[in-house]
CSV table of C-alpha atoms in Angstrom, one decimal:
chain,number,residue,atom,x,y,z
U,15,MET,CA,32.0,9.2,32.4
U,16,PRO,CA,28.7,10.2,30.4
U,17,ALA,CA,25.6,8.5,31.8
U,18,THR,CA,23.4,6.6,28.9
U,19,THR,CA,19.8,6.8,29.1
U,20,MET,CA,16.6,5.1,27.5
U,21,THR,CA,17.1,8.1,25.0
U,22,GLY,CA,20.7,8.2,24.2
U,23,THR,CA,24.1,9.4,25.7
U,24,VAL,CA,24.0,12.3,27.9
U,25,THR,CA,27.6,14.4,28.8
U,26,GLY,CA,28.5,15.5,31.6
U,27,ASP,CA,27.0,18.7,31.4
U,28,GLY,CA,23.7,17.2,30.9
U,29,ALA,CA,23.4,18.2,27.2
U,30,PRO,CA,22.2,15.2,25.1
U,31,ALA,CA,24.6,13.6,22.6
U,32,ALA,CA,24.5,13.5,18.7
U,33,PRO,CA,23.3,9.8,18.6
U,34,ALA,CA,20.0,10.7,20.4
U,35,GLN,CA,19.2,13.2,18.2
U,36,ALA,CA,20.2,10.9,14.8
U,37,ALA,CA,17.4,8.3,15.6
U,38,PRO,CA,14.2,9.6,15.3
U,39,LYS,CA,15.2,10.7,12.1
U,40,ARG,CA,16.3,7.2,11.1
U,41,ARG,CA,13.0,5.8,12.2
U,42,ARG,CA,11.0,8.6,9.9
U,43,LEU,CA,13.2,7.4,7.1
U,44,ARG,CA,12.5,3.6,7.7
U,45,PHE,CA,9.7,3.1,5.2
U,46,VAL,CA,11.8,5.0,2.2
U,47,ALA,CA,15.0,2.9,3.0
U,48,ASN,CA,12.9,-0.4,2.5
U,49,PRO,CA,13.9,-1.4,-0.9
U,50,LYS,CA,10.8,-2.5,-1.9
U,51,ALA,CA,8.6,0.4,-0.8
U,52,ALA,CA,11.3,2.7,-2.3
U,53,THR,CA,11.2,1.1,-5.7
U,54,GLY,CA,7.7,0.8,-5.6
U,55,LEU,CA,7.1,4.6,-5.1
U,56,VAL,CA,9.9,5.3,-7.4
U,57,VAL,CA,8.1,3.3,-10.2
U,58,LEU,CA,4.7,4.8,-9.3
U,59,GLY,CA,5.9,8.3,-9.3
U,60,PHE,CA,6.8,7.3,-13.2
U,61,PHE,CA,3.4,6.4,-14.2
U,62,LEU,CA,1.8,9.6,-11.9
U,63,LEU,CA,4.5,12.1,-14.3
U,64,LEU,CA,3.4,10.0,-16.9
U,65,ALA,CA,-0.6,10.8,-16.4
U,66,ILE,CA,0.2,13.9,-15.7
U,67,ILE,CA,2.7,14.9,-19.1
U,68,GLY,CA,1.7,12.1,-21.1
U,69,PRO,CA,-0.9,13.7,-23.6
U,70,TRP,CA,1.3,16.7,-24.1
U,71,ILE,CA,4.5,14.3,-24.8
U,72,ALA,CA,2.8,12.2,-26.9
U,73,PRO,CA,4.1,12.2,-30.4
U,74,TYR,CA,0.7,11.8,-32.5
U,75,ASP,CA,-3.4,12.0,-31.9
U,76,PRO,CA,-3.8,8.0,-30.4
U,77,SER,CA,-7.0,8.3,-32.7
U,78,ALA,CA,-5.5,9.7,-35.6
U,79,ARG,CA,-5.1,7.3,-38.7
U,80,GLY,CA,-1.8,6.6,-41.0
U,81,ALA,CA,-0.8,4.7,-43.5
U,82,ASP,CA,1.5,2.3,-42.1
U,83,LEU,CA,-1.1,-0.3,-40.8
U,84,VAL,CA,0.2,-3.2,-38.8
U,85,ALA,CA,3.7,-1.5,-38.8
U,86,PRO,CA,6.5,-3.2,-36.3
U,87,PRO,CA,8.0,-0.8,-33.9
U,88,SER,CA,10.3,1.8,-35.7
U,89,ALA,CA,12.1,5.2,-35.6
U,90,GLU,CA,8.5,6.7,-36.5
U,91,HIS,CA,6.6,4.5,-33.9
U,92,TRP,CA,8.3,3.0,-31.0
U,93,PHE,CA,5.6,0.8,-30.4
U,94,GLY,CA,4.7,0.2,-34.0
U,95,THR,CA,1.0,0.8,-35.2
U,96,THR,CA,-2.8,-1.1,-35.2
U,97,HIS,CA,-5.0,-2.0,-38.1
U,98,LEU,CA,-5.6,1.5,-38.9
U,99,GLY,CA,-2.3,2.8,-38.7
U,100,GLN,CA,-2.6,4.7,-35.1
U,101,ASP,CA,0.7,5.1,-33.2
U,102,ILE,CA,0.6,2.4,-30.1
U,103,PHE,CA,3.3,4.5,-27.9
U,104,SER,CA,0.8,7.8,-28.0
U,105,GLN,CA,-2.0,5.4,-27.0
U,106,VAL,CA,-0.3,4.0,-24.2
U,107,LEU,CA,0.9,7.5,-23.0
U,108,VAL,CA,-2.4,9.0,-23.2
U,109,GLY,CA,-4.3,5.7,-21.7
U,110,THR,CA,-2.2,6.2,-18.6
U,111,ARG,CA,-4.3,9.0,-17.4
U,112,GLY,CA,-7.6,7.6,-17.2
U,113,VAL,CA,-6.3,4.3,-15.4
U,114,ILE,CA,-4.3,6.6,-12.6
U,115,PHE,CA,-7.5,8.6,-12.4
U,116,VAL,CA,-9.8,5.7,-11.9
U,117,GLY,CA,-7.6,4.2,-9.4
U,118,PHE,CA,-6.6,6.9,-6.9
U,119,LEU,CA,-10.1,8.6,-7.4
U,120,ALA,CA,-11.8,4.7,-6.8
U,121,GLY,CA,-9.3,4.4,-3.7
U,122,LEU,CA,-9.8,7.8,-2.3
U,123,VAL,CA,-13.4,7.3,-2.2
U,124,ALA,CA,-13.2,3.6,-0.4
U,125,THR,CA,-10.9,4.5,1.9
U,126,VAL,CA,-13.0,7.7,3.1
U,127,LEU,CA,-16.0,5.6,3.6
U,128,SER,CA,-14.3,2.9,5.0
U,129,VAL,CA,-12.3,5.3,7.8
U,130,LEU,CA,-16.0,7.1,8.5
U,131,VAL,CA,-18.0,3.8,9.0
U,132,GLY,CA,-15.1,1.5,10.5
U,133,VAL,CA,-13.7,4.3,13.0
U,134,THR,CA,-17.4,5.3,14.0
U,135,ALA,CA,-18.7,2.0,14.5
U,136,GLY,CA,-16.1,0.7,16.7
U,137,PHE,CA,-15.2,3.9,18.6
U,138,LEU,CA,-19.3,4.5,20.1
U,139,GLY,CA,-20.1,1.2,19.9
U,140,GLY,CA,-24.1,0.0,21.1
U,141,ALA,CA,-26.9,0.8,18.7
U,142,ALA,CA,-24.3,2.5,15.9
U,143,ASP,CA,-21.7,0.0,15.7
U,144,GLU,CA,-24.7,-2.5,15.2
U,145,SER,CA,-26.6,-0.4,12.2
U,146,LEU,CA,-22.9,0.4,10.7
U,147,SER,CA,-21.8,-3.4,11.0
U,148,ALA,CA,-25.0,-4.8,9.5
U,149,LEU,CA,-24.4,-2.0,6.6
U,150,SER,CA,-21.2,-3.6,6.0
U,151,ASN,CA,-22.3,-6.4,6.0
U,152,VAL,CA,-24.9,-5.7,3.0
U,153,PHE,CA,-21.9,-4.1,1.0
U,154,LEU,CA,-19.5,-7.1,1.7
U,155,VAL,CA,-22.1,-9.7,0.2
U,156,ILE,CA,-22.5,-7.4,-2.8
U,157,PRO,CA,-20.5,-8.4,-6.1
U,158,ALA,CA,-18.6,-5.4,-7.0
U,159,LEU,CA,-17.6,-6.1,-10.6
U,160,PRO,CA,-21.3,-7.3,-11.6
U,161,LEU,CA,-22.6,-4.6,-10.3
U,162,ILE,CA,-20.2,-1.8,-12.0
U,163,ILE,CA,-20.7,-3.9,-15.4
U,164,ILE,CA,-24.5,-3.4,-14.9
U,165,VAL,CA,-24.1,0.6,-14.0
U,166,ALA,CA,-21.5,1.2,-16.7
U,167,SER,CA,-23.9,-0.6,-19.3
U,168,THR,CA,-27.4,1.0,-18.0
U,169,ILE,CA,-25.4,4.5,-17.6
U,170,PRO,CA,-25.1,5.9,-21.3
U,171,GLY,CA,-21.8,7.4,-21.8
U,172,ALA,CA,-20.1,6.2,-18.6
U,173,GLY,CA,-17.0,7.6,-18.0
U,174,ASP,CA,-14.1,7.1,-15.9
U,175,LEU,CA,-15.6,9.4,-13.1
U,176,MET,CA,-18.5,7.2,-13.1
U,177,VAL,CA,-17.0,4.0,-13.0
U,178,ALA,CA,-14.5,5.1,-10.4
U,179,LEU,CA,-17.4,6.4,-7.8
U,180,VAL,CA,-18.7,3.2,-8.6
U,181,ILE,CA,-16.1,1.0,-7.8
U,182,GLY,CA,-15.3,3.3,-4.5
U,183,ALA,CA,-18.8,3.0,-3.0
U,184,THR,CA,-18.6,-0.6,-3.3
U,185,SER,CA,-15.3,-1.7,-2.1
U,186,TRP,CA,-15.1,0.3,1.2
U,187,ALA,CA,-16.7,-2.5,3.3
U,188,TRP,CA,-13.8,-4.8,3.9
U,189,GLY,CA,-11.6,-1.7,5.0
U,190,ALA,CA,-14.2,-0.7,7.4
U,191,ARG,CA,-14.3,-4.4,8.9
U,192,VAL,CA,-10.5,-4.3,9.9
U,193,LEU,CA,-10.7,-0.3,11.1
U,194,ARG,CA,-13.8,-1.2,13.3
U,195,ALA,CA,-11.6,-4.3,14.7
U,196,GLN,CA,-8.6,-2.1,15.6
U,197,THR,CA,-10.5,1.1,17.0
U,198,LEU,CA,-12.3,-1.1,19.3
U,199,SER,CA,-9.0,-2.5,20.4
U,200,LEU,CA,-7.7,1.3,20.9
U,201,ARG,CA,-10.7,2.9,22.6
U,202,ARG,CA,-9.7,1.4,25.9
U,203,ARG,CA,-5.9,2.0,26.1
U,204,ASP,CA,-4.7,4.4,28.7
U,205,TYR,CA,-3.9,7.1,26.6
U,206,VAL,CA,-7.7,7.0,25.1
U,207,GLU,CA,-9.2,7.0,28.5
U,208,ALA,CA,-6.7,9.6,29.8
U,209,ALA,CA,-8.1,12.1,27.0
U,210,ARG,CA,-11.4,11.3,27.9
U,211,ALA,CA,-10.8,12.0,31.6
U,212,THR,CA,-9.4,15.1,30.8
U,213,GLY,CA,-12.9,16.5,29.0
U,214,GLU,CA,-11.6,16.1,25.3
U,215,SER,CA,-14.7,15.7,22.7
U,216,THR,CA,-14.9,12.6,21.1
U,217,TRP,CA,-14.1,14.0,17.6
U,218,ARG,CA,-10.7,15.4,18.7
U,219,ILE,CA,-9.8,11.7,20.3
U,220,ILE,CA,-10.6,10.1,17.1
U,221,ILE,CA,-8.4,12.6,15.5
U,222,PHE,CA,-5.4,13.2,17.9
U,223,GLU,CA,-5.7,9.8,19.5
U,224,ILE,CA,-7.4,7.1,17.5
U,225,LEU,CA,-6.5,7.7,13.8
U,226,PRO,CA,-2.7,8.4,13.9
U,227,ASN,CA,-2.6,4.7,15.0
U,228,LEU,CA,-4.5,3.6,11.9
U,229,THR,CA,-2.5,5.6,9.5
U,230,ALA,CA,-0.5,2.1,8.2
U,231,ILE,CA,-3.9,0.0,8.4
U,232,ILE,CA,-5.4,3.0,6.3
U,233,ALA,CA,-2.6,3.6,3.7
U,234,SER,CA,-2.8,-0.5,3.0
U,235,GLY,CA,-6.2,-0.4,2.4
U,236,PHE,CA,-6.1,2.7,0.0
U,237,VAL,CA,-3.4,0.9,-2.0
U,238,GLY,CA,-5.3,-2.3,-2.2
U,239,THR,CA,-8.4,-0.5,-3.1
U,240,VAL,CA,-6.4,1.3,-5.8
U,241,ILE,CA,-5.0,-2.0,-7.3
U,242,PHE,CA,-8.5,-3.4,-7.8
U,243,ALA,CA,-9.6,-0.2,-9.1
U,244,VAL,CA,-6.9,-0.5,-11.7
U,245,MET,CA,-7.5,-4.0,-12.9
U,246,THR,CA,-11.5,-3.5,-12.7
U,247,GLU,CA,-11.3,-0.2,-15.1
U,248,ILE,CA,-8.9,-2.3,-17.4
U,249,THR,CA,-11.2,-5.4,-17.2
U,250,LEU,CA,-14.2,-3.6,-17.9
U,251,ALA,CA,-12.4,-1.2,-20.9
U,252,PHE,CA,-11.2,-5.1,-22.2
U,253,ILE,CA,-14.5,-6.7,-22.7
U,254,GLY,CA,-15.9,-3.8,-24.4
U,255,ILE,CA,-18.4,-2.4,-21.2
U,256,SER,CA,-17.0,0.9,-21.0
U,257,THR,CA,-16.6,3.5,-23.6
U,258,VAL,CA,-13.8,2.8,-26.3
U,259,SER,CA,-13.7,6.5,-27.2
U,260,GLU,CA,-11.5,6.8,-24.2
U,261,TRP,CA,-7.8,5.8,-24.0
U,262,ASN,CA,-7.1,3.6,-21.6
U,263,TRP,CA,-4.3,0.5,-21.4
U,264,GLY,CA,-7.6,-1.9,-21.9
U,265,THR,CA,-9.0,-0.1,-24.4
U,266,ILE,CA,-5.9,-1.0,-26.3
U,267,LEU,CA,-6.0,-4.7,-25.5
U,268,PHE,CA,-9.8,-4.7,-26.5
U,269,TRP,CA,-8.6,-3.3,-30.1
U,270,ALA,CA,-6.2,-6.1,-30.3
U,271,GLN,CA,-8.3,-8.4,-29.2
U,272,SER,CA,-10.5,-8.0,-31.7
U,273,GLN,CA,-8.7,-7.5,-34.7
U,274,GLN,CA,-6.6,-10.7,-33.7
U,275,ALA,CA,-3.1,-9.6,-33.2
U,276,LEU,CA,-1.9,-12.2,-31.7
U,277,ALA,CA,-3.2,-14.5,-34.6
U,278,GLN,CA,-1.3,-11.9,-36.7
U,279,GLY,CA,2.0,-12.1,-34.9
U,280,ALA,CA,1.2,-8.4,-33.9
U,281,TRP,CA,3.1,-8.7,-30.5
U,282,TRP,CA,4.0,-4.9,-30.3
U,283,TRP,CA,-0.3,-4.2,-30.4
U,284,PHE,CA,-0.6,-5.8,-26.9
U,285,VAL,CA,2.8,-6.2,-25.2
U,286,PRO,CA,3.7,-2.5,-24.2
U,287,ALA,CA,0.2,-2.4,-22.6
U,288,GLY,CA,0.6,-5.6,-20.6
U,289,LEU,CA,3.8,-4.3,-19.6
U,290,ALA,CA,2.5,-1.3,-18.2
U,291,ILE,CA,-0.4,-3.1,-16.0
U,292,ALA,CA,2.0,-5.4,-15.1
U,293,LEU,CA,4.3,-3.1,-13.7
U,294,LEU,CA,2.0,-0.7,-12.0
U,295,GLY,CA,0.5,-3.5,-10.3
U,296,THR,CA,4.0,-4.3,-8.9
U,297,ALA,CA,4.9,-1.0,-7.9
U,298,LEU,CA,1.7,-0.6,-6.0
U,299,SER,CA,1.9,-4.2,-4.6
U,300,LEU,CA,6.0,-3.3,-3.4
U,301,VAL,CA,4.3,-0.4,-1.8
U,302,ASN,CA,1.9,-2.7,0.2
U,303,PHE,CA,4.8,-4.9,1.0
U,304,GLY,CA,6.6,-2.0,2.8
U,305,ILE,CA,3.9,-0.8,4.3
U,306,ASP,CA,3.2,-4.2,5.9
U,307,GLU,CA,6.9,-4.4,7.0
U,308,PHE,CA,7.2,-1.2,8.1
U,309,VAL,CA,4.3,-1.9,10.5
U,310,SER,CA,5.2,-5.4,11.4
U,311,PRO,CA,8.8,-6.0,13.0
U,312,ARG,CA,8.7,-9.6,12.4
U,313,LEU,CA,8.1,-8.7,8.9
U,314,ARG,CA,10.6,-6.3,8.5
U,315,SER,CA,13.6,-8.6,9.8
U,316,SER,CA,12.3,-11.4,7.6
U,317,GLY,CA,15.1,-12.9,5.9
U,318,LYS,CA,17.8,-11.7,7.6
U,319,SER,CA,19.7,-14.2,9.2
U,320,SER,CA,20.9,-12.2,11.7
U,321,VAL,CA,19.7,-8.9,13.3
U,322,LYS,CA,21.6,-5.7,15.4
U,323,THR,CA,19.3,-4.3,18.2
U,324,ALA,CA,19.7,-1.4,19.4
U,325,ASP,CA,22.4,-1.7,22.2
U,326,GLY,CA,24.3,-3.3,19.5
U,327,ARG,CA,24.1,-7.2,20.2
U,328,THR,CA,23.6,-9.1,17.1
U,329,VAL,CA,20.8,-12.0,17.5
U,330,ARG,CA,20.6,-14.7,15.2
U,331,MET,CA,17.4,-15.4,13.4
U,332,ARG,CA,15.5,-18.7,13.1
U,333,VAL,CA,12.8,-19.0,10.2
U,334,GLY,CA,9.5,-19.3,11.8
U,335,PHE,CA,10.0,-18.0,15.2
U,336,THR,CA,10.1,-14.5,17.0
U,337,PRO,CA,13.8,-13.6,17.8
U,338,VAL,CA,14.4,-13.9,21.7
U,339,LEU,CA,17.0,-12.0,23.3
U,340,ARG,CA,18.8,-14.2,26.1
U,341,SER,CA,20.1,-12.2,29.1
U,342,ALA,CA,23.9,-12.3,29.6
U,343,PRO,CA,24.8,-14.8,32.1
U,344,ARG,CA,25.2,-13.8,35.9
U,345,PRO,CA,28.7,-14.1,37.3
U,346,PRO,CA,28.7,-16.7,40.4
U,347,ALA,CA,27.4,-15.1,43.7
U,348,PRO,CA,30.0,-14.5,46.3
U,349,ARG,CA,29.8,-17.0,49.0
U,350,ASP,CA,30.1,-17.0,52.6
U,351,ALA,CA,33.4,-17.1,54.3
U,352,ASP,CA,32.2,-19.7,56.6
U,353,VAL,CA,30.5,-22.0,54.2
U,354,LEU,CA,34.2,-21.8,52.5
U,355,THR,CA,35.9,-22.6,55.9
U,356,ASN,CA,33.3,-25.6,56.4
U,357,GLU,CA,33.9,-27.1,53.2
U,358,ARG,CA,38.1,-26.8,53.3
U,359,VAL,CA,37.4,-28.6,56.9
U,360,GLY,CA,35.4,-31.2,55.2
U,361,ARG,CA,37.7,-31.8,52.6
U,362,ARG,CA,40.5,-32.8,55.4
């Protein structure tokens, strides 16, 4: 008979069976198998591809003027034209690169700062923790959007790079607070104490023991910062703070609003850019939801009426409660022969 262990089934000669090797692969692919995360990654990959090849496949120069003024979508101009005859489809394609660049660069800067400050403060403690926590509190109360508006308006020719750096430098404090709290709970775990007892250096403990357990939180903070940076970049372009010579989706909406596109009935002027913004925000949110469900088992099983456990049993879910497995009913214990004999005598 094959023996069953904690990791799988072992045959009579001691060789592990095939199901024991398939389980780690399923765990590695659990995030990609999530429908929300998979959909978000597909849409996000599509926009990343457009950001790379968009300027090359654009049929027209987005700033070139034409004879067709405020023309509706047609075979020549798929998304119509502006009041100057500019092709809106080319503007959307070219503008994708600026939005993606600002979003991901700001997310990268904010994530690096939050990891450096939050993990260092939580692991070291003492005076370093107090100083870094005070620095995080200062940046928490700084209004990011007004500061970005001031910097973008005072620096002449502030482009996407400057906007991304300012957004990243003002958006790391909340993530640092979350990482500090998680690091405080991890630094006293048994495996960290064991690594410290074996003489491991501080940086090695942080990199190989602490950071792997913070990967999901770091990824979620990065995605959240990218969403905020994209919305901020589009807002700055829409209100005319950033330069309007560099095309992005906010610049398209700025010209559509300034030329009264809605009053003229030129829906094709602002709808494509608005849909692109909505799709990108939805994709990033779906990826964030997928990360949350990958980390939290309760969120992972939400919406399911029944969940199958590792041993094959089915557990019914109740909304608002964590499923609890009931142990199988035990058979009645064998009673002593003398007790049974006395009972029979008593009945007589």
